[in-house]
Coordinates of C-alpha atoms in Angstrom, one line a residue:
X1 CA 23.5 37.8 -26.0
X2 CA 19.6 38.6 -26.6
X3 CA 19.2 36.7 -29.4
X4 CA 20.5 33.5 -28.3
X5 CA 18.2 33.5 -25.5
X6 CA 15.0 34.0 -27.1
X7 CA 16.5 31.1 -29.4
X8 CA 16.9 28.8 -26.5
X9 CA 13.6 29.9 -25.0
X10 CA 11.9 28.4 -27.9
X11 CA 14.1 25.7 -28.4
X12 CA 12.8 24.6 -25.1
X13 CA 9.1 25.9 -25.3
X14 CA 9.6 23.0 -29.0
X15 CA 11.0 20.4 -27.2
X16 CA 9.5 20.4 -24.0
X17 CA 7.4 17.2 -23.2
X18 CA 4.2 19.6 -23.2
X19 CA 4.9 22.3 -25.2
X20 CA 3.1 24.6 -27.5
X21 CA 4.0 22.9 -30.4
X22 CA 5.0 19.7 -28.9
X23 CA 1.5 18.1 -27.8
X24 CA 2.1 14.3 -28.0
X25 CA -0.5 11.8 -27.4
X26 CA 0.7 10.5 -24.1
X27 CA 1.1 14.4 -22.9
X28 CA -2.9 15.1 -24.4
X29 CA -3.2 11.7 -22.1
X30 CA -1.7 13.1 -18.7
X31 CA -3.8 16.7 -19.1
X32 CA -7.2 15.1 -20.1
X33 CA -6.5 12.3 -16.8
X34 CA -5.9 14.7 -14.3
X35 CA -9.5 17.1 -16.1
X36 CA -11.4 13.8 -16.1
X37 CA -11.0 12.4 -13.0
X38 CA -10.3 16.1 -11.5
X39 CA -14.1 16.7 -12.7
X40 CA -15.3 13.2 -11.6
X41 CA -15.0 14.3 -8.0
X42 CA -15.5 19.1 -8.6
X43 CA -17.9 19.3 -11.1
X44 CA -21.0 19.8 -9.1
X45 CA -23.3 17.8 -12.2
X46 CA -20.7 15.4 -12.5
X47 CA -21.0 14.6 -9.0
X48 CA -24.5 13.9 -8.8
X49 CA -23.7 11.6 -11.2
X50 CA -25.7 13.4 -14.4
X51 CA -23.1 12.1 -16.7
X52 CA -21.9 8.3 -17.8
X53 CA -18.3 10.0 -16.5
X54 CA -16.5 6.8 -18.5
X55 CA -18.5 7.7 -21.5
X56 CA -16.9 11.0 -21.1
X57 CA -13.3 9.6 -21.4
X58 CA -14.1 8.2 -24.7
X59 CA -15.6 11.4 -25.9
X60 CA -12.9 13.6 -24.4
X61 CA -9.9 10.6 -26.0
X62 CA -11.6 10.4 -29.3
X63 CA -12.1 14.4 -29.5
X64 CA -8.6 15.6 -28.2
X65 CA -6.3 13.2 -30.5
X66 CA -6.2 15.5 -33.3
X67 CA -4.9 18.0 -31.0
X68 CA -1.4 19.2 -32.4
X69 CA -1.1 22.0 -29.7
X70 CA -2.0 23.2 -25.9
X71 CA -4.2 25.8 -27.1
X72 CA -6.4 23.7 -29.4
X73 CA -6.7 21.5 -26.2
X74 CA -7.3 24.1 -24.0
X75 CA -10.0 25.3 -25.8
X76 CA -11.7 22.3 -26.6
X77 CA -11.7 21.8 -22.7
X78 CA -13.2 25.5 -22.4
X79 CA -16.4 24.2 -24.7
X80 CA -16.2 20.5 -23.2
X81 CA -16.4 20.9 -20.0
X82 CA -19.2 24.5 -20.4
X83 CA -21.3 21.9 -21.8
X84 CA -21.3 20.4 -18.2
X85 CA -23.6 23.1 -17.4
X86 CA -23.2 26.5 -15.6
X87 CA -21.6 26.6 -12.4
X88 CA -23.5 28.0 -9.3
X89 CA -22.1 30.0 -6.8
X90 CA -21.7 27.6 -3.5
X91 CA -21.8 29.3 -0.8
X92 CA -21.0 26.5 1.8
X93 CA -18.1 26.1 -0.3
X94 CA -16.2 28.5 2.2
X95 CA -17.3 27.5 5.3
X96 CA -14.3 26.0 7.1
X97 CA -14.1 22.6 8.9
X98 CA -14.4 21.8 12.0
X99 CA -11.6 19.5 12.1
X100 CA -7.6 20.9 11.7
X101 CA -6.8 20.1 7.4
X102 CA -4.1 17.5 6.9
X103 CA -3.1 18.9 3.4
X104 CA 0.5 17.4 2.6
X105 CA -1.3 15.1 0.0
X106 CA -3.3 18.1 -1.4
X107 CA -2.1 20.0 -4.4
X108 CA -3.8 21.4 -7.4
X109 CA -1.1 23.2 -9.4
X110 CA -2.1 21.7 -12.1
X111 CA -4.9 23.9 -13.5
X112 CA -2.9 26.6 -13.5
X113 CA -0.3 25.2 -15.6
X114 CA 1.3 27.6 -17.7
X115 CA 0.6 26.2 -20.8
X116 CA -3.2 26.2 -20.3
X117 CA -5.1 29.2 -21.1
X118 CA -6.2 31.8 -18.6
X119 CA -10.1 30.4 -20.2
X120 CA -9.1 26.7 -19.1
X121 CA -7.2 28.1 -15.7
X122 CA -9.8 30.9 -14.8
X123 CA -12.6 28.0 -15.5
X124 CA -11.2 25.4 -13.0
X125 CA -10.2 27.8 -10.5
X126 CA -13.9 28.6 -10.5
X127 CA -15.3 24.7 -10.6
X128 CA -12.3 24.6 -7.3
X129 CA -13.8 27.3 -5.5
X130 CA -17.4 26.4 -6.1
X131 CA -16.9 22.9 -6.2
X132 CA -19.6 19.9 -5.5
X133 CA -21.6 20.0 -2.0
X134 CA -22.9 16.1 -0.4
X135 CA -22.6 12.5 -1.2
X136 CA -20.4 12.4 -4.8
X137 CA -22.3 10.1 -6.7
X138 CA -18.7 8.0 -7.6
X139 CA -17.4 7.4 -3.7
X140 CA -18.7 7.2 -0.4
X141 CA -17.2 6.9 2.6
X142 CA -16.5 3.4 4.5
X143 CA -16.9 2.2 8.0
X144 CA -14.8 4.4 9.7
X145 CA -14.1 7.0 7.0
X146 CA -12.1 5.1 4.6
X147 CA -13.3 6.0 0.5
X148 CA -15.0 3.7 -1.0
X149 CA -15.9 3.8 -4.8
X150 CA -19.3 3.2 -6.0
X151 CA -21.6 3.5 -8.9
X152 CA -18.2 2.6 -10.8
X153 CA -19.1 0.4 -14.0
X154 CA -17.3 -3.4 -13.1
X155 CA -16.1 -3.1 -16.2
X156 CA -16.7 -6.9 -17.0
X157 CA -16.5 -6.7 -21.3
X158 CA -13.7 -4.8 -20.7
X159 CA -11.5 -5.0 -24.0
X160 CA -7.7 -5.7 -22.9
X161 CA -7.4 -5.0 -26.4
X162 CA -9.4 -1.5 -27.1
X163 CA -6.3 2.1 -25.9
X164 CA -9.7 3.4 -24.6
X165 CA -10.6 0.6 -22.0
X166 CA -6.6 0.6 -20.5
X167 CA -6.3 4.0 -20.0
X168 CA -9.8 3.9 -17.9
X169 CA -8.6 1.3 -15.4
X170 CA -5.3 3.7 -15.9
X171 CA -7.2 6.8 -14.8
X172 CA -9.9 5.5 -12.6
X173 CA -7.1 3.8 -10.1
X174 CA -4.7 7.0 -10.4
X175 CA -7.3 9.4 -9.6
X176 CA -8.6 7.2 -6.2
X177 CA -5.1 7.6 -5.6
X178 CA -4.3 11.2 -5.9
X179 CA -8.0 12.4 -3.9
X180 CA -8.7 9.7 -1.9
X181 CA -5.6 7.5 -0.4
X182 CA -4.5 9.0 2.8
X183 CA -0.4 8.6 2.3
X184 CA 0.2 9.6 -1.6
X185 CA 2.6 12.3 -0.3
X186 CA 5.2 9.2 1.2
X187 CA 5.1 7.6 -2.6
X188 CA 8.9 7.3 -3.5
X189 CA 7.7 8.2 -6.7
X190 CA 6.1 12.0 -7.9
X191 CA 2.4 11.2 -8.0
X192 CA 2.1 12.7 -11.1
X193 CA 4.9 11.6 -12.5
X194 CA 3.8 7.8 -12.3
X195 CA 1.1 9.1 -14.2
X196 CA 3.6 10.5 -17.0
X197 CA 5.4 6.5 -16.7
X198 CA 2.6 4.5 -16.9
X199 CA 0.5 6.0 -20.0
X200 CA 3.1 5.0 -22.8
X201 CA 3.2 1.5 -20.6
X202 CA -0.8 0.7 -21.0
X203 CA -0.8 1.8 -24.4
X204 CA 2.0 0.0 -26.0
X205 CA 0.9 -3.4 -24.1
X206 CA 0.8 -5.8 -26.4
X207 CA -1.4 -9.0 -24.6
X208 CA -4.0 -9.4 -22.1
X209 CA -1.1 -10.6 -19.8
X210 CA 1.1 -8.2 -20.1
X211 CA -2.3 -5.3 -19.8
X212 CA -2.1 -7.2 -16.6
X213 CA 1.7 -6.6 -15.7
X214 CA 1.1 -3.1 -16.3
X215 CA -1.9 -2.7 -14.1
X216 CA 0.5 -4.7 -11.3
X217 CA 3.3 -2.6 -11.6
X218 CA 0.8 0.8 -10.9
X219 CA -0.6 -0.5 -7.8
X220 CA 2.9 -1.3 -6.4
X221 CA 4.2 2.4 -7.1
X222 CA 1.9 3.2 -4.6
X223 CA 4.1 1.9 -1.8
X224 CA 1.8 0.0 0.3
X225 CA 1.7 -3.0 2.1
X226 CA -2.0 -3.5 1.8
X227 CA -2.1 -2.8 -1.7
X228 CA -1.6 -5.7 -4.0
X229 CA -2.6 -7.4 -7.0
X230 CA -3.3 -11.0 -8.2
X231 CA -5.0 -12.3 -11.3
X232 CA -5.2 -15.9 -13.1
X233 CA -3.6 -14.7 -15.1
X234 CA -0.6 -13.0 -13.0
X235 CA -0.3 -16.7 -11.6
X236 CA -0.5 -17.8 -14.8
X237 CA 1.6 -15.6 -16.7
X238 CA 4.1 -14.9 -14.0
X239 CA 3.5 -18.3 -10.9
X240 CA 3.3 -15.8 -8.5
X241 CA 1.9 -18.4 -6.4
X242 CA 4.7 -21.4 -7.2
X243 CA 7.2 -21.6 -4.5
X244 CA 9.6 -23.9 -3.0
X245 CA 7.9 -26.6 0.3
X246 CA 9.9 -23.9 2.6
X247 CA 9.9 -20.7 3.9
X248 CA 12.4 -18.2 2.9
X249 CA 13.3 -15.9 4.7
X250 CA 16.0 -12.7 3.8
X251 CA 18.4 -12.9 6.2
X252 CA 22.0 -10.9 6.2
X253 CA 20.9 -10.2 2.8
X254 CA 20.5 -13.4 1.4
X255 CA 17.4 -15.7 1.0
X256 CA 18.0 -18.7 3.6
X257 CA 15.7 -21.6 4.7
X258 CA 14.2 -20.7 7.9
X259 CA 11.5 -23.6 7.8
X260 CA 10.2 -27.1 5.8
X261 CA 6.1 -26.6 5.2
X262 CA 5.7 -29.5 4.3
X263 CA 8.5 -32.3 4.9
X264 CA 6.9 -34.7 2.6
X265 CA 7.2 -33.1 -0.6
X266 CA 10.8 -30.8 0.8
X267 CA 12.2 -34.9 0.5
X268 CA 14.8 -33.8 3.1
X269 CA 16.2 -31.7 0.1
X270 CA 16.8 -28.6 1.5
X271 CA 17.4 -27.5 5.2
X272 CA 17.4 -24.8 7.9
X273 CA 19.7 -22.8 7.3
X274 CA 20.9 -23.2 4.0
X275 CA 21.0 -20.0 1.2
X276 CA 19.6 -19.9 -2.1
X277 CA 22.1 -18.6 -4.3
X278 CA 21.3 -19.6 -7.4
X279 CA 17.3 -21.0 -9.7
X280 CA 18.5 -22.6 -12.8
X281 CA 21.6 -21.1 -12.7
X282 CA 20.5 -17.2 -12.3
X283 CA 22.1 -15.3 -9.2
X284 CA 19.0 -14.9 -6.5
X285 CA 20.0 -10.9 -6.4
X286 CA 19.5 -11.4 -10.2
X287 CA 16.3 -12.3 -9.7
X288 CA 15.4 -10.2 -7.2
X289 CA 16.3 -6.7 -8.0
X290 CA 14.4 -7.8 -11.8
X291 CA 11.5 -8.3 -10.5
X292 CA 11.1 -6.1 -7.7
X293 CA 8.2 -4.2 -10.1
X294 CA 5.7 -6.9 -9.7
X295 CA 6.7 -7.3 -5.5
X296 CA 4.4 -5.0 -3.5
X297 CA 5.5 -3.6 -0.1
X298 CA 5.4 -0.5 1.8
X299 CA 9.9 -0.7 2.4
X300 CA 12.3 -3.1 1.6
X301 CA 11.7 -5.6 4.2
X302 CA 8.4 -5.6 4.3
X303 CA 8.9 -6.7 0.2
X304 CA 10.4 -9.7 1.3
X305 CA 7.7 -11.4 2.6
X306 CA 7.3 -12.6 -1.0
X307 CA 10.6 -13.3 -1.6
X308 CA 9.9 -17.2 -2.4
X309 CA 7.2 -16.3 -5.1
X310 CA 9.2 -13.6 -6.9
X311 CA 12.8 -15.1 -7.4
X312 CA 9.9 -18.3 -9.2
X313 CA 8.6 -16.2 -11.5
X314 CA 8.0 -17.4 -15.0
X315 CA 8.4 -20.6 -13.6
X316 CA 7.1 -24.1 -13.9
X317 CA 7.1 -27.5 -12.1
X318 CA 10.3 -27.7 -10.8
X319 CA 13.7 -25.7 -10.8
X320 CA 17.4 -26.1 -10.4
X321 CA 18.7 -24.8 -6.9
X322 CA 21.9 -24.2 -5.9
X323 CA 22.3 -23.1 -3.0
X324 CA 25.3 -23.1 0.2
X325 CA 24.9 -25.6 2.9
X326 CA 27.9 -24.2 4.6
X327 CA 31.1 -24.4 2.9
X328 CA 29.9 -26.6 1.0
X329 CA 27.6 -25.8 -2.5
X330 CA 25.3 -28.2 -3.4
X331 CA 22.5 -28.3 -5.8
X332 CA 18.9 -30.0 -6.8
X333 CA 16.1 -30.1 -9.0
X334 CA 13.0 -29.7 -6.8
X335 CA 9.7 -29.5 -7.6
X336 CA 7.5 -26.5 -6.9
X337 CA 3.8 -26.2 -5.6
X338 CA 1.4 -24.1 -5.4
X339 CA 0.0 -23.2 -1.5
X340 CA -2.7 -24.9 -1.4
X341 CA -1.2 -28.5 -2.1
X342 CA 1.7 -28.0 0.7
X343 CA 0.6 -29.8 4.0
X344 CA 1.8 -26.8 5.9
X345 CA 3.1 -28.3 9.6
X346 CA 2.2 -25.7 11.6
X347 CA 4.4 -25.6 15.0
X348 CA 2.7 -22.6 16.4
X349 CA 2.8 -22.6 20.3
X350 CA -0.1 -22.3 22.5
X351 CA -1.7 -18.8 22.9
X352 CA 0.7 -18.7 26.6
X353 CA 2.7 -20.5 29.0
X354 CA 5.6 -19.3 31.1
X355 CA 9.0 -19.6 30.4
X356 CA 11.5 -19.6 32.6
X357 CA 12.3 -17.1 35.4
X358 CA 8.8 -16.0 36.0
X359 CA 8.9 -14.8 32.3
X360 CA 5.0 -14.8 30.7
X361 CA 5.0 -15.3 26.6
X362 CA 1.9 -14.2 24.7
X363 CA 1.3 -15.7 21.0
X364 CA -0.7 -12.7 19.7
X365 CA -1.6 -14.6 16.8
X366 CA -3.3 -17.3 18.9
X367 CA -5.1 -15.7 21.8
X368 CA -8.4 -15.0 21.9
X369 CA -9.9 -11.9 23.6
X370 CA -12.5 -14.0 25.5
X371 CA -9.1 -15.5 26.7
X372 CA -7.7 -12.2 28.3
X373 CA -8.7 -12.5 31.6
X374 CA -7.8 -15.6 31.7
X375 CA -4.3 -14.9 30.7
X376 CA -3.6 -11.8 32.6
X377 CA -4.7 -13.0 36.0
X378 CA -2.3 -15.7 35.6
X379 CA 0.7 -13.3 34.6
X380 CA 0.5 -10.6 36.7
X381 CA 2.6 -11.7 39.3
X382 CA 5.6 -13.0 36.6
X383 CA 8.7 -10.3 36.2
X384 CA 7.8 -9.9 32.2
X385 CA 5.3 -10.4 30.1
X386 CA 7.4 -10.7 26.7
X387 CA 4.2 -9.8 23.9
X388 CA 5.0 -12.1 20.4
X389 CA 3.4 -10.0 17.4
X390 CA 5.4 -11.5 14.8
X391 CA 1.9 -12.5 12.9
X392 CA -1.1 -11.4 13.1
X393 CA -3.2 -10.8 16.0
X394 CA -6.6 -11.2 17.0
X395 CA -8.0 -7.8 18.3
X396 CA -7.2 -8.3 22.2
X397 CA -5.2 -4.6 22.3
X398 CA -8.0 -3.4 24.5
X399 CA -8.3 -6.5 26.6
X400 CA -4.6 -6.3 27.4
X401 CA -4.3 -3.2 27.4
X402 CA -6.7 -2.3 30.7
X403 CA -4.0 -4.7 32.4
X404 CA -1.0 -2.7 31.5
X405 CA -1.8 0.7 32.0
X406 CA -3.1 3.0 35.4
X407 CA -5.1 5.2 33.4
X408 CA -6.2 5.8 30.1
X409 CA -3.9 7.0 27.4
X410 CA -4.3 7.9 24.0
X411 CA -1.5 5.6 21.4
X412 CA -2.8 7.1 18.5
X413 CA -4.7 9.8 16.1
X414 CA -6.2 9.6 12.7
X415 CA -6.9 11.6 9.2
X416 CA -9.6 10.7 7.1
X417 CA -10.4 12.2 3.5
X418 CA -12.6 15.7 3.6
X419 CA -14.8 15.2 1.0
X420 CA -16.6 18.2 0.6
X421 CA -13.1 19.5 -0.4
X422 CA -11.0 16.3 -3.0
X423 CA -7.5 15.7 -2.2
X424 CA -8.0 17.9 1.4
X425 CA -7.4 15.4 4.3
X426 CA -8.4 16.8 8.1
X427 CA -7.6 14.8 11.5
X428 CA -10.2 13.2 12.6
X429 CA -10.4 11.2 15.5
X430 CA -7.9 9.0 17.9
X431 CA -7.5 6.0 19.7
X432 CA -7.6 5.4 24.2
X433 CA -6.8 3.0 26.0
X434 CA -6.4 1.8 29.4
X435 CA -8.0 2.6 32.1
X436 CA -7.7 3.8 35.9
X437 CA -6.0 0.8 37.6
X438 CA -4.7 1.0 41.2
X439 CA -3.8 -2.7 40.6
X440 CA -2.1 -2.7 37.0
X441 CA 0.5 -5.5 35.8
X442 CA 3.7 -3.7 37.1
X443 CA 6.7 -5.6 35.3
X444 CA 8.2 -5.3 32.4
X445 CA 6.3 -5.5 28.5
X446 CA 8.3 -6.8 26.2
X447 CA 6.7 -6.3 22.7
X448 CA 9.1 -8.6 19.2
X449 CA 7.6 -7.5 15.9
X450 CA 8.9 -8.3 12.4
X451 CA 8.9 -7.6 9.1
X452 CA 5.6 -9.8 9.4
X453 CA 4.1 -7.1 11.8
X454 CA 1.0 -5.2 9.4
X455 CA -1.8 -3.2 9.7
X456 CA -3.7 -4.1 12.9
X457 CA -0.3 -5.9 14.1
X458 CA 1.1 -2.6 14.0
X459 CA -2.2 -0.7 15.6
X460 CA -1.8 -3.1 18.7
X461 CA 1.8 -2.1 18.7
X462 CA 1.4 1.2 19.3
X463 CA -1.7 0.4 21.9
X464 CA 1.1 -2.3 24.0
X465 CA 3.0 0.4 23.8
X466 CA 1.2 2.9 26.3
X467 CA 2.9 0.6 29.6
X468 CA 5.0 2.1 31.9
X469 CA 8.1 -0.5 31.2
X470 CA 7.7 -1.3 28.0
X471 CA 10.8 -2.6 25.8
X472 CA 10.0 -3.1 22.0
X473 CA 12.6 -5.8 19.9
X474 CA 13.1 -7.3 16.5
X475 CA 13.0 -5.3 12.8
X476 CA 11.3 -3.3 10.7
X477 CA 7.5 -3.8 10.5
X478 CA 5.9 -4.1 7.4
X479 CA 4.7 -0.4 6.9
X480 CA 0.8 -0.8 6.6
X481 CA -1.0 0.8 9.4
X482 CA -4.8 1.7 9.4
X483 CA -8.0 0.0 7.5
X484 CA -8.3 -1.6 4.0
X485 CA -10.1 -0.5 1.6
X486 CA -10.9 -2.5 -0.8
X487 CA -12.7 -2.0 -4.7
X488 CA -13.1 -3.4 -8.3
X489 CA -10.6 -2.5 -10.8
X490 CA -11.9 -4.1 -13.5
X491 CA -13.6 -7.4 -13.9
X492 CA -14.1 -9.7 -11.4
X493 CA -10.5 -8.0 -10.0
X494 CA -9.4 -6.0 -7.3
X495 CA -7.4 -4.6 -5.3
X496 CA -6.8 -2.6 -1.8
X497 CA -5.6 0.5 -0.7
X498 CA -5.0 2.0 3.2
X499 CA -8.1 3.6 3.9
X500 CA -7.3 6.2 6.5
X501 CA -4.5 7.8 8.0
X502 CA -3.2 6.4 11.2
X503 CA -0.2 8.3 13.2
X504 CA 1.6 9.0 17.0
X505 CA 0.1 11.2 19.1
X506 CA 2.7 13.1 18.3
X507 CA 2.1 12.9 14.5
X508 CA 4.9 10.6 13.6
X509 CA 4.3 8.7 11.1
X510 CA 4.2 4.2 10.8
X511 CA 3.0 4.0 7.3
X512 CA 6.1 2.8 4.9
X513 CA 7.9 3.3 8.6
X514 CA 6.9 1.0 10.4
X515 CA 7.1 0.3 14.2
X516 CA 10.8 1.8 15.2
X517 CA 12.2 -1.2 18.3
X518 CA 14.0 0.3 20.8
X519 CA 16.9 -2.9 20.4
X520 CA 16.5 -3.8 16.8
X521 CA 17.6 -7.1 16.2
X522 CA 17.9 -9.8 13.2
X523 CA 17.7 -13.5 13.0
X524 CA 21.4 -14.7 11.6
X525 CA 22.1 -17.6 9.2
X526 CA 23.4 -18.9 12.4
X527 CA 21.1 -19.1 14.5
X528 CA 18.6 -20.0 12.1
X529 CA 20.9 -23.2 11.3
X530 CA 20.8 -24.0 15.3
X531 CA 17.4 -24.0 15.5
X532 CA 16.8 -20.1 18.1
X533 CA 14.5 -17.8 18.1
X534 CA 17.4 -15.0 18.4
X535 CA 14.9 -12.5 18.7
X536 CA 13.0 -14.1 21.6
X537 CA 16.6 -15.2 23.2
X538 CA 17.1 -10.8 23.5
X539 CA 13.7 -10.6 25.2
X540 CA 14.3 -12.8 27.8
X541 CA 17.6 -11.5 28.7
X542 CA 16.0 -8.0 29.0
X543 CA 13.4 -10.0 30.8
X544 CA 15.9 -10.9 33.5
X545 CA 17.6 -7.4 33.6

């Protein structure tokens, strides 16, 4: 039995992807990418900007290409890291932060990997204990403490055919998320597993378009509605900017026409309530499932906002559209257009108006700060005010909250990266709204939202939810709260990420979850066909009670 156990152990080591005698190209790159990122933000000499760190990655990749086992790799890492300079004792590193730590993102356990030699483990521990302090050469703090990459080569001369260049793009982005993305702990896929999956994808691309697709695939994996990636080549390759001349929405698990964007270009072919069943004879469910790896969003509901693009990937000019209108199946060849080619027919309501039974309605996407006082003064004696946040508001939350509350109230708190200990975050800052006000609004406050409610709109929801007599109605929001950090990936191609963590005062998350309604109401196909706003109808019903 003992002999059998020994055989099993040897077999495990030999066939493990990171085993002593089976060190694959991908596993070497995995360790190299993590080590390179760790040293970038932790090593004192690297943090000061002493080295051309991108060139050092190429050196690492070249020098480790022939290693076949982890001992040789570990020995080389030790020599290579020691050549970067002596690690001086850091007395400041033992000081505790004045802010409470947030550790859900923090994980340096890989530095004690069982396949690393003791010398390498001790060396990495020493760097961690005596890490760089001060302003890192490669990362800066934005206006609200979000991370901002700096002093990075914008890679205008990046050669997509060079695997080292492709891995540089991958390792840069992966380590940005590893150390500075506040919601790394919420991704569906473990972030280490993402790196293991993406390395062979980045190595195997055979065209520039395939490289851009691999980058998009990577960005989508952060599960953040703020994190998109579109390039001219992706538009050409995927058709990312083509759409029908109508607005589609995912209703009752089907893509449904909810409005006509350009009547002249639609030529009355599609109508409100039409259910799209197939495109060029391919069922829409197959198209949607097959293309979701290129669709970003914090949750499945948020991803449906890109539905009308994702269903048309890799098409051009026109498509055969099969759709259901009532009990009748129909098919039309319909021209496709780029968004800027459509003359969008605006049907937005005024900033505010009065509905029946002394009920006020506010379109938060149109109301501006200077109009708040006039609006609230007109509505102070209404029985209810409906604030419609199925749009993007214009910074009016604090002005409105002064009328809705009788005292100041906290509605959010934040986490930010701990730049003295990358990977760790700390609780830092709160948001309050309202003021002492004896003459505050005493009617019902009703907030409407859906998947188009994102970021500042979600933050506004949190603020308005502090009102004493408030009801939230609608469906899951985008789940991407907080500010945005924007940075270059390569060339003139940028992406974005949520930059700081935003939470309710009791620690509840909004990222990915979104704002949770008190009453969940979604549009129906029947209601859309009849031209009704069922969410607003429910709000009016609640206001009457």
